[in-house]
Coordinates of C-alpha atoms and ligand atoms in Angstrom, one line a residue:
X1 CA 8.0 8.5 -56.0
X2 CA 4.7 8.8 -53.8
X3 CA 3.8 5.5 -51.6
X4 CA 0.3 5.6 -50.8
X5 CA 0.9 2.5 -48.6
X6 CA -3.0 3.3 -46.4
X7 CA -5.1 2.3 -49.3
X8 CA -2.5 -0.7 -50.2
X9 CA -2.2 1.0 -53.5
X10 CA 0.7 1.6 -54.8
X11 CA 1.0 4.1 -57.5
X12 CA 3.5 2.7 -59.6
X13 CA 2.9 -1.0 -59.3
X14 CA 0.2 -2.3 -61.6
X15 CA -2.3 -3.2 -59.1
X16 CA -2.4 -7.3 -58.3
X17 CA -5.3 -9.4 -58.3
X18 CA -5.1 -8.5 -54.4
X19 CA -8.3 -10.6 -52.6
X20 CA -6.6 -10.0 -49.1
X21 CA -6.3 -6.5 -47.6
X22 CA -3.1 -6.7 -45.6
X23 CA -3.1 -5.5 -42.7
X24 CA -0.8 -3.1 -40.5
X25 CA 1.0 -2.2 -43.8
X26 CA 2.2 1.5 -42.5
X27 CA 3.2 -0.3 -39.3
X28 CA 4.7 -3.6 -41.3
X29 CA 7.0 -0.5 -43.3
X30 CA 8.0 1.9 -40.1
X31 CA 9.1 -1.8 -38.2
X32 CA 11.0 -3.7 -40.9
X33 CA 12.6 -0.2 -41.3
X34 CA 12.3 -0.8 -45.0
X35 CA 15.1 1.2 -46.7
X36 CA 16.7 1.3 -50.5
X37 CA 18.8 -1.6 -51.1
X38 CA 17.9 -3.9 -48.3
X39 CA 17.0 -7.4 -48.5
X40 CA 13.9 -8.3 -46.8
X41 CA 12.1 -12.0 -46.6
X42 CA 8.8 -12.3 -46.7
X43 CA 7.7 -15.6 -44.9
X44 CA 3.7 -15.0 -45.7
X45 CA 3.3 -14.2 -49.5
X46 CA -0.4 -14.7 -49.5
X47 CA -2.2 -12.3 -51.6
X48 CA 0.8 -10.0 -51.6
X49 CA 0.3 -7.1 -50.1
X50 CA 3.3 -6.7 -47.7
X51 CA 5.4 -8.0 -50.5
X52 CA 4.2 -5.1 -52.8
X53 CA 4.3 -2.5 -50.5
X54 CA 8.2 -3.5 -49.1
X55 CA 9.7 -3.5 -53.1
X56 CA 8.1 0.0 -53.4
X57 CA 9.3 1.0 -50.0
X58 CA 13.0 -0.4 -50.8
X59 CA 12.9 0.8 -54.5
X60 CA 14.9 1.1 -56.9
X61 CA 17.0 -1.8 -55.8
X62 CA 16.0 -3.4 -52.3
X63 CA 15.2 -7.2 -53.2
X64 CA 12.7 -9.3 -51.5
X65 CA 12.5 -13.1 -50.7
X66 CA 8.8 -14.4 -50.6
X67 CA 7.6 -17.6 -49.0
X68 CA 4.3 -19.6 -48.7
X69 CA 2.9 -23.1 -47.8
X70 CA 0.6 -22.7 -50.1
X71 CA 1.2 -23.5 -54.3
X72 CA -1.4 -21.6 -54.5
X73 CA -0.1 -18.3 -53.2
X74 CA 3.5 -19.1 -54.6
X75 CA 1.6 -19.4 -58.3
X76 CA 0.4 -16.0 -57.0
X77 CA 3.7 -15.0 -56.4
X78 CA 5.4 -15.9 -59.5
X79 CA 3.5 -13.5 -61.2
X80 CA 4.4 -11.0 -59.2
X81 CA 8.0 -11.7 -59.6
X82 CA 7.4 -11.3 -63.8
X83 CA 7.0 -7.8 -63.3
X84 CA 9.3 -7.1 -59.9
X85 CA 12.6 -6.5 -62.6
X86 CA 14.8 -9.0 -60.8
X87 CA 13.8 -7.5 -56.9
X88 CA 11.3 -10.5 -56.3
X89 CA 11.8 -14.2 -55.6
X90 CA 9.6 -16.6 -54.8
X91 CA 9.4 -19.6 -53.1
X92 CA 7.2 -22.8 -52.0
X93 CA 7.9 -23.8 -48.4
X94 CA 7.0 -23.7 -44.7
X95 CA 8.5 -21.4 -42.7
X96 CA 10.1 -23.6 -40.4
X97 CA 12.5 -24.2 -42.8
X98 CA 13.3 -20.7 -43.6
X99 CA 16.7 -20.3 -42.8
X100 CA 17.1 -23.1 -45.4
X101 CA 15.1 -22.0 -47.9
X102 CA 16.9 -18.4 -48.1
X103 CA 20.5 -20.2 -47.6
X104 CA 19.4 -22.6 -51.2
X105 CA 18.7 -18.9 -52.9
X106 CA 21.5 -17.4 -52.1
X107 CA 19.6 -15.0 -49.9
X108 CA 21.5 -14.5 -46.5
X109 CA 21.7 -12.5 -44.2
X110 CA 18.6 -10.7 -44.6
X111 CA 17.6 -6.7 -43.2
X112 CA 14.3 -8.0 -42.3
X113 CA 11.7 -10.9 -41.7
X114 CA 7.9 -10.7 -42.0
X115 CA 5.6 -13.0 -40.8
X116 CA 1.9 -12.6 -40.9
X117 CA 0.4 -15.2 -40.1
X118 CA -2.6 -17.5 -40.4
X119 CA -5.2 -17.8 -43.2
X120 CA -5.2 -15.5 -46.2
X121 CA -8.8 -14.5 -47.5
X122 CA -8.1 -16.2 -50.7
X123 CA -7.4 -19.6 -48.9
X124 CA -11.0 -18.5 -47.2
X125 CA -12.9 -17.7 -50.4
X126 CA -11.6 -20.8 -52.3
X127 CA -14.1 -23.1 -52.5
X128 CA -12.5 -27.1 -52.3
X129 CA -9.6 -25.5 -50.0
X130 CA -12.1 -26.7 -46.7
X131 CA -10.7 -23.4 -44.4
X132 CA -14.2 -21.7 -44.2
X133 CA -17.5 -22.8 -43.0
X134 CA -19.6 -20.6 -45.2
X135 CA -18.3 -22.8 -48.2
X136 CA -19.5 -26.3 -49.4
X137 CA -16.0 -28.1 -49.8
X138 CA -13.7 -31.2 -48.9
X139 CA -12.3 -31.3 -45.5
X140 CA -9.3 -30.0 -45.9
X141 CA -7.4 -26.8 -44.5
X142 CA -4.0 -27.3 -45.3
X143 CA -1.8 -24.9 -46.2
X144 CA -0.2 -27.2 -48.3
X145 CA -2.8 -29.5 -50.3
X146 CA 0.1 -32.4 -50.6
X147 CA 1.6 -32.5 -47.4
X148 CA 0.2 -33.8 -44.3
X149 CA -3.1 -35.0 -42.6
X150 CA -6.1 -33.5 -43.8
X151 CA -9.0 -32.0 -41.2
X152 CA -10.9 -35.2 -42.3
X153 CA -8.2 -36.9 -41.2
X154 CA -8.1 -35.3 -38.3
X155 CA -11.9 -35.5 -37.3
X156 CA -12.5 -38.8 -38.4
X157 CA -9.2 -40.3 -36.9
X158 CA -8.4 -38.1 -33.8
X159 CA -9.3 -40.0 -30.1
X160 CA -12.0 -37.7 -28.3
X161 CA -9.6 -36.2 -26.1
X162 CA -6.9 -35.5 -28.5
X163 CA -10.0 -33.4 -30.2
X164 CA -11.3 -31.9 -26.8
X165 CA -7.6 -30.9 -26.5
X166 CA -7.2 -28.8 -29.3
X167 CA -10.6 -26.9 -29.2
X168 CA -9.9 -26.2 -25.8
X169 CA -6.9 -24.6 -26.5
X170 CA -6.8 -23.5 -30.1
X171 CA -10.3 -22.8 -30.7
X172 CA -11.0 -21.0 -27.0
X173 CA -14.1 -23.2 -27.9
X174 CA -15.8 -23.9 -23.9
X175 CA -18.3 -26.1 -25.3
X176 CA -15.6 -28.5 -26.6
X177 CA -16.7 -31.5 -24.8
X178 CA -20.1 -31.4 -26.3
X179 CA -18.9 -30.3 -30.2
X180 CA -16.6 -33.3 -29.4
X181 CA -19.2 -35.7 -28.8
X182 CA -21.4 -34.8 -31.3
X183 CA -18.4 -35.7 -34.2
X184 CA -17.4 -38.8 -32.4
X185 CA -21.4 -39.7 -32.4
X186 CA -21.8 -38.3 -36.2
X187 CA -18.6 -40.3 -37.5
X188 CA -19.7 -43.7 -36.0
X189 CA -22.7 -43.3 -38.8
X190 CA -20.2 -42.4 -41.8
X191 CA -16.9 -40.3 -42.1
X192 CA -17.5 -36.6 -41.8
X193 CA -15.7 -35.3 -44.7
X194 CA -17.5 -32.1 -45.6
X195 CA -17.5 -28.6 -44.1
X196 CA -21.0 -28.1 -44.3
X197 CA -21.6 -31.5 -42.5
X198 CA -19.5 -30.2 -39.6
X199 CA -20.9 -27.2 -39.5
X200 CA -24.3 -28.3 -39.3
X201 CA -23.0 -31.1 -37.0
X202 CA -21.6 -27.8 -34.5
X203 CA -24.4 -26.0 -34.8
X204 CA -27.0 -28.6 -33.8
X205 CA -24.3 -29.7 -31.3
X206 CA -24.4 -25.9 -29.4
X207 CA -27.4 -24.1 -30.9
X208 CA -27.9 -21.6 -33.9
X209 CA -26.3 -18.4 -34.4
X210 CA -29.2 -16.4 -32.0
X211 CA -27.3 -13.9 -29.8
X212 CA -23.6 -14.7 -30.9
X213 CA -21.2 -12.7 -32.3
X214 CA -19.7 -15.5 -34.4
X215 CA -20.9 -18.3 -35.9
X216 CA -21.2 -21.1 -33.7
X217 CA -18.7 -23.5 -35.7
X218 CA -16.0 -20.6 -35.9
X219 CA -13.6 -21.7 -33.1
X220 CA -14.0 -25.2 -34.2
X221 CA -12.9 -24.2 -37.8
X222 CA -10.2 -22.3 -36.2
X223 CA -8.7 -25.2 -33.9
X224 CA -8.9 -27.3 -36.3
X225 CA -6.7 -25.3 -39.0
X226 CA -4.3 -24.7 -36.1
X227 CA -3.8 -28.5 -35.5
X228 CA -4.2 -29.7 -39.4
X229 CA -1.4 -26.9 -40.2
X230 CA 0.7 -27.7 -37.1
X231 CA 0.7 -23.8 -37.1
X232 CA 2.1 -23.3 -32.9
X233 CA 5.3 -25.9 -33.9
X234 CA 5.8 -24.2 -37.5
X235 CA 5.8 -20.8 -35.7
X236 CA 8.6 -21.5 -33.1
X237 CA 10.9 -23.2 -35.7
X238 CA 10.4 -20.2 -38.1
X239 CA 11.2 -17.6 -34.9
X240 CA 14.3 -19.6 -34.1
X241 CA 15.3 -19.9 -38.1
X242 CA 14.3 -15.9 -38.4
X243 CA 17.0 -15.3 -35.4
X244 CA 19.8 -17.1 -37.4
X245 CA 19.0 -15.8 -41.0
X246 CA 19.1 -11.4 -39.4
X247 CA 22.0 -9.1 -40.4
X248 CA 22.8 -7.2 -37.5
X249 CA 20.8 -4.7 -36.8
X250 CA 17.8 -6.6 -38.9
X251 CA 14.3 -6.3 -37.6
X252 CA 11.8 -9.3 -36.9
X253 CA 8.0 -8.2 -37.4
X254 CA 5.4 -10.7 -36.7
X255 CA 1.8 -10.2 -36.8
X256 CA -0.5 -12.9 -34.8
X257 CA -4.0 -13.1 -34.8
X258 CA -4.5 -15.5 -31.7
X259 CA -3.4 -14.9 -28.2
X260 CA -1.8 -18.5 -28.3
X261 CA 0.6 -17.3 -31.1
X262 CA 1.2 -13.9 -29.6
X263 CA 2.3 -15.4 -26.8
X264 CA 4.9 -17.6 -28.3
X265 CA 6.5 -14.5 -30.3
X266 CA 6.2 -12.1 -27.1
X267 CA 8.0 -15.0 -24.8
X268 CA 10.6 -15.9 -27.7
X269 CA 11.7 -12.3 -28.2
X270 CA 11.8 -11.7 -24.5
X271 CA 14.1 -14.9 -23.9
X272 CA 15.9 -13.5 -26.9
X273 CA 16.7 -10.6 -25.6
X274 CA 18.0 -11.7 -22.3
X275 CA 21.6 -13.0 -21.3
X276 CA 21.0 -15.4 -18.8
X277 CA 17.5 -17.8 -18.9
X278 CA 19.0 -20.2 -15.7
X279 CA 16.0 -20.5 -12.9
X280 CA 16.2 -17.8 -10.6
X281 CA 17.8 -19.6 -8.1
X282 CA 20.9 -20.8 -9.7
X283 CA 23.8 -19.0 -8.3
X284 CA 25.3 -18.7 -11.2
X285 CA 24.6 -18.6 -14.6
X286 CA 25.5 -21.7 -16.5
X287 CA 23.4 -21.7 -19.3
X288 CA 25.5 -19.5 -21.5
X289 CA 22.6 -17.8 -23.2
X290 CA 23.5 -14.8 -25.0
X291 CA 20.9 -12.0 -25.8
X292 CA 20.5 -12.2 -29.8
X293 CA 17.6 -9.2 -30.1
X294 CA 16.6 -6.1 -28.6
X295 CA 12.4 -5.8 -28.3
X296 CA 11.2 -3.0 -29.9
X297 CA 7.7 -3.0 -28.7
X298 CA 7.4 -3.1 -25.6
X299 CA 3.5 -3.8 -26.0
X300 CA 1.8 -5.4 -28.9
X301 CA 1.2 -2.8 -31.4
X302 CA -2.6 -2.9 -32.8
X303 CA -4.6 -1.7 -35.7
X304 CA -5.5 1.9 -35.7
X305 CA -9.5 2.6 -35.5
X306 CA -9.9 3.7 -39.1
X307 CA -8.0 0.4 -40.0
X308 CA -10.6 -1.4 -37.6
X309 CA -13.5 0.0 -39.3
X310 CA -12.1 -0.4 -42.9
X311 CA -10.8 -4.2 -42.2
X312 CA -12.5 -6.4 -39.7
X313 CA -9.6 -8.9 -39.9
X314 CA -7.0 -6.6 -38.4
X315 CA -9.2 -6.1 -35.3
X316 CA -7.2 -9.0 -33.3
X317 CA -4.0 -8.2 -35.1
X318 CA -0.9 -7.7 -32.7
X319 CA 2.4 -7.0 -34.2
X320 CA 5.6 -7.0 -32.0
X321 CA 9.0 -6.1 -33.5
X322 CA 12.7 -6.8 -32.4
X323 CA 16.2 -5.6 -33.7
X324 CA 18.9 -8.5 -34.4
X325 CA 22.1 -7.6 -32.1
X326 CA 25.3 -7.1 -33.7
Ligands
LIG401 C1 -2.4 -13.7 -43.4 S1 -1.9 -14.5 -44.9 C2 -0.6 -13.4 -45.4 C3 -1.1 -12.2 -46.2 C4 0.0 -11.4 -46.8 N1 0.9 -10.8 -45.8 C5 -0.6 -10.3 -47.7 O1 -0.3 -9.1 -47.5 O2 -1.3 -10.7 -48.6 C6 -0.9 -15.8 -44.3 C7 -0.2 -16.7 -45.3 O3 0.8 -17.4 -44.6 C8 0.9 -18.7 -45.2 N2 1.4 -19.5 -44.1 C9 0.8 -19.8 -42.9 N3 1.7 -20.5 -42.1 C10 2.8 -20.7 -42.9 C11 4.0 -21.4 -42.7 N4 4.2 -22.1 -41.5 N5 4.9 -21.4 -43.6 C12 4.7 -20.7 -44.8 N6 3.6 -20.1 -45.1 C13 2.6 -20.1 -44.1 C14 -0.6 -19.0 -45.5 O4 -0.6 -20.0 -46.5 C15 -1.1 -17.7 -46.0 O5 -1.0 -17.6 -47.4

């Protein structure tokens, strides 16, 4: 059977409805050490893609567990699983409660974990979901639609410095102060519960679009989904939960987009993989840590220039790996 996994095609899959181009597939593949008959979870169902490409790359009878947040991608996913011949299951459900989750399908221990994270291109293109600011739509950017406060919530509620906070340090954003003042000014007038009302709001705050790469309300957007989604807190729960849920010798592959999140998965598997984590100075060790992975990337492994040109997104991809100790 011939895996043409560059193209995200896969010969002899009917193609999906496939919105999102996932990215570092060949890479995903060669780290998850996908292999017939393993069982492999995928935390990150969005449009697919990884799911697809691992049930090809673990045919004829490697199963795979798929998670989302979002109903939306899990609707997705229960497609998929009609024509997956028993390999696929799906399920609703944030991946901080992964462990769980597989333990309730009867799906433990597991040969591998993916997590891609972030915002899938259909959560970007749909228009009432409130993730982009190209898009007319209710304030919203929550992975799940039912659970949790909402970014209007969060705009219209939030104390200034709870909001200069997080686009500080989720949205890089160095004109937080004055974004910040410009919502608290805008929202004393009436609620701002549009995205196009923010954006505008942004852009009059900082200036138009004239000599920058990205739209002026891009790192706002951004800060905000991190904060709405609780996405930092979700991510260290799942890597602990991923840790418990490996087989020996089972590979943990995550791909983040955002040097905040890459730096919680490169200090996580680092701690992981070390006996002792007492300060320096303690004679001797009485934590009682035990290493639980080996790192198997030693660097954050990155998108390869053809992939860069073909797929914008994966330009601030960095996936790091690590092997679950026996
Ligand atoms: C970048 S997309 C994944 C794309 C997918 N790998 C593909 O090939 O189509 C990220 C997905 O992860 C989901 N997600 C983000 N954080 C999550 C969390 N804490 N728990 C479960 N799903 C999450 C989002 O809803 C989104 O659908």
């Amino acid at each position: 059977m011939s895996t043409d996994v560059s193209s995200g095609y896969i010969p002899d899959h009917p193609p999906l409805p496939t919105g999102h181009t996932p990215v570092l597939l060949r890479e995903v593949l060669a780290w998850l050490n996908v292999r017939p008959g393993g069982r492999y979870l995928d935390a990150t169902y969005g449009g697919g893609g990884h799911t697809r490409a691992i049930l090809e790359a673990s045919a004829p009878d490697g199963r795979v567990l798929a998670l989302d947040a979002d109903p939306a991608a899990v609707t997705r996913a229960r497609e998929h699983v009609d024509r997956a011949a028993g390999r696929l299951l799906a399920r609703q459900g944030n991946f901080a409660g992964l462990a769980a989750l597989a333990r309730a399908a009867s799906f433990d221990p597991v040969d591998g974990i993916l997590m891609d994270l972030g915002v899938s291109s259909f959560q970007l293109d749909e228009a009432d979901r409130g993730f982009s600011f190209r898009l007319p739509s209710p304030l919203d950017m929550r992975f799940d639609p039912r659970d949790g406060l909402s970014a209007r919530d969060v705009v219209n509620d939030w104390a200034e410095a709870d909001l200069v906070r997080i686009l500080f340090s989720y949205g890089e954003e160095p004109q937080a102060r004055r974004i910040v003042r410009a919502i608290v000014e805008a929202r004393r007038q009436a609620p701002i519960d549009t995205t196009d009302r923010l954006a505008g709001l942004v852009e009059r705050a900082i200036g138009g679009r004239r000599g920058r790469a990205i739209h002026p309300a891009t790192r706002t957007f951004q800060a905000l989904r991190i904060a709405v989604n609780r996405e930092l807190e979700s991510l260290e729960a799942g890597l602990a939960a991923a840790v418990e849920l490996l087989a020996p010798e089972g590979r943990l592959v995550v791909i983040s987009f955002h040097s905040l999140e890459d730096r919680i998965v490169k200090r996580f598997m680092r701690t992981e993989a070390t006996d002792c984590i007492c300060p320096p100075e303690t004679p001797v060790c009485v934590c009682g840590h035990r290493a639980r992975l080996r790192v198997l990337t030693s660097k954050p492994v990155r998108a390869t220039e053809a992939e860069r040109d073909a797929n914008p997104r994966s330009r601030s991809a960095r996936l790091r790996a690590a092997e679950r100790l026996a």
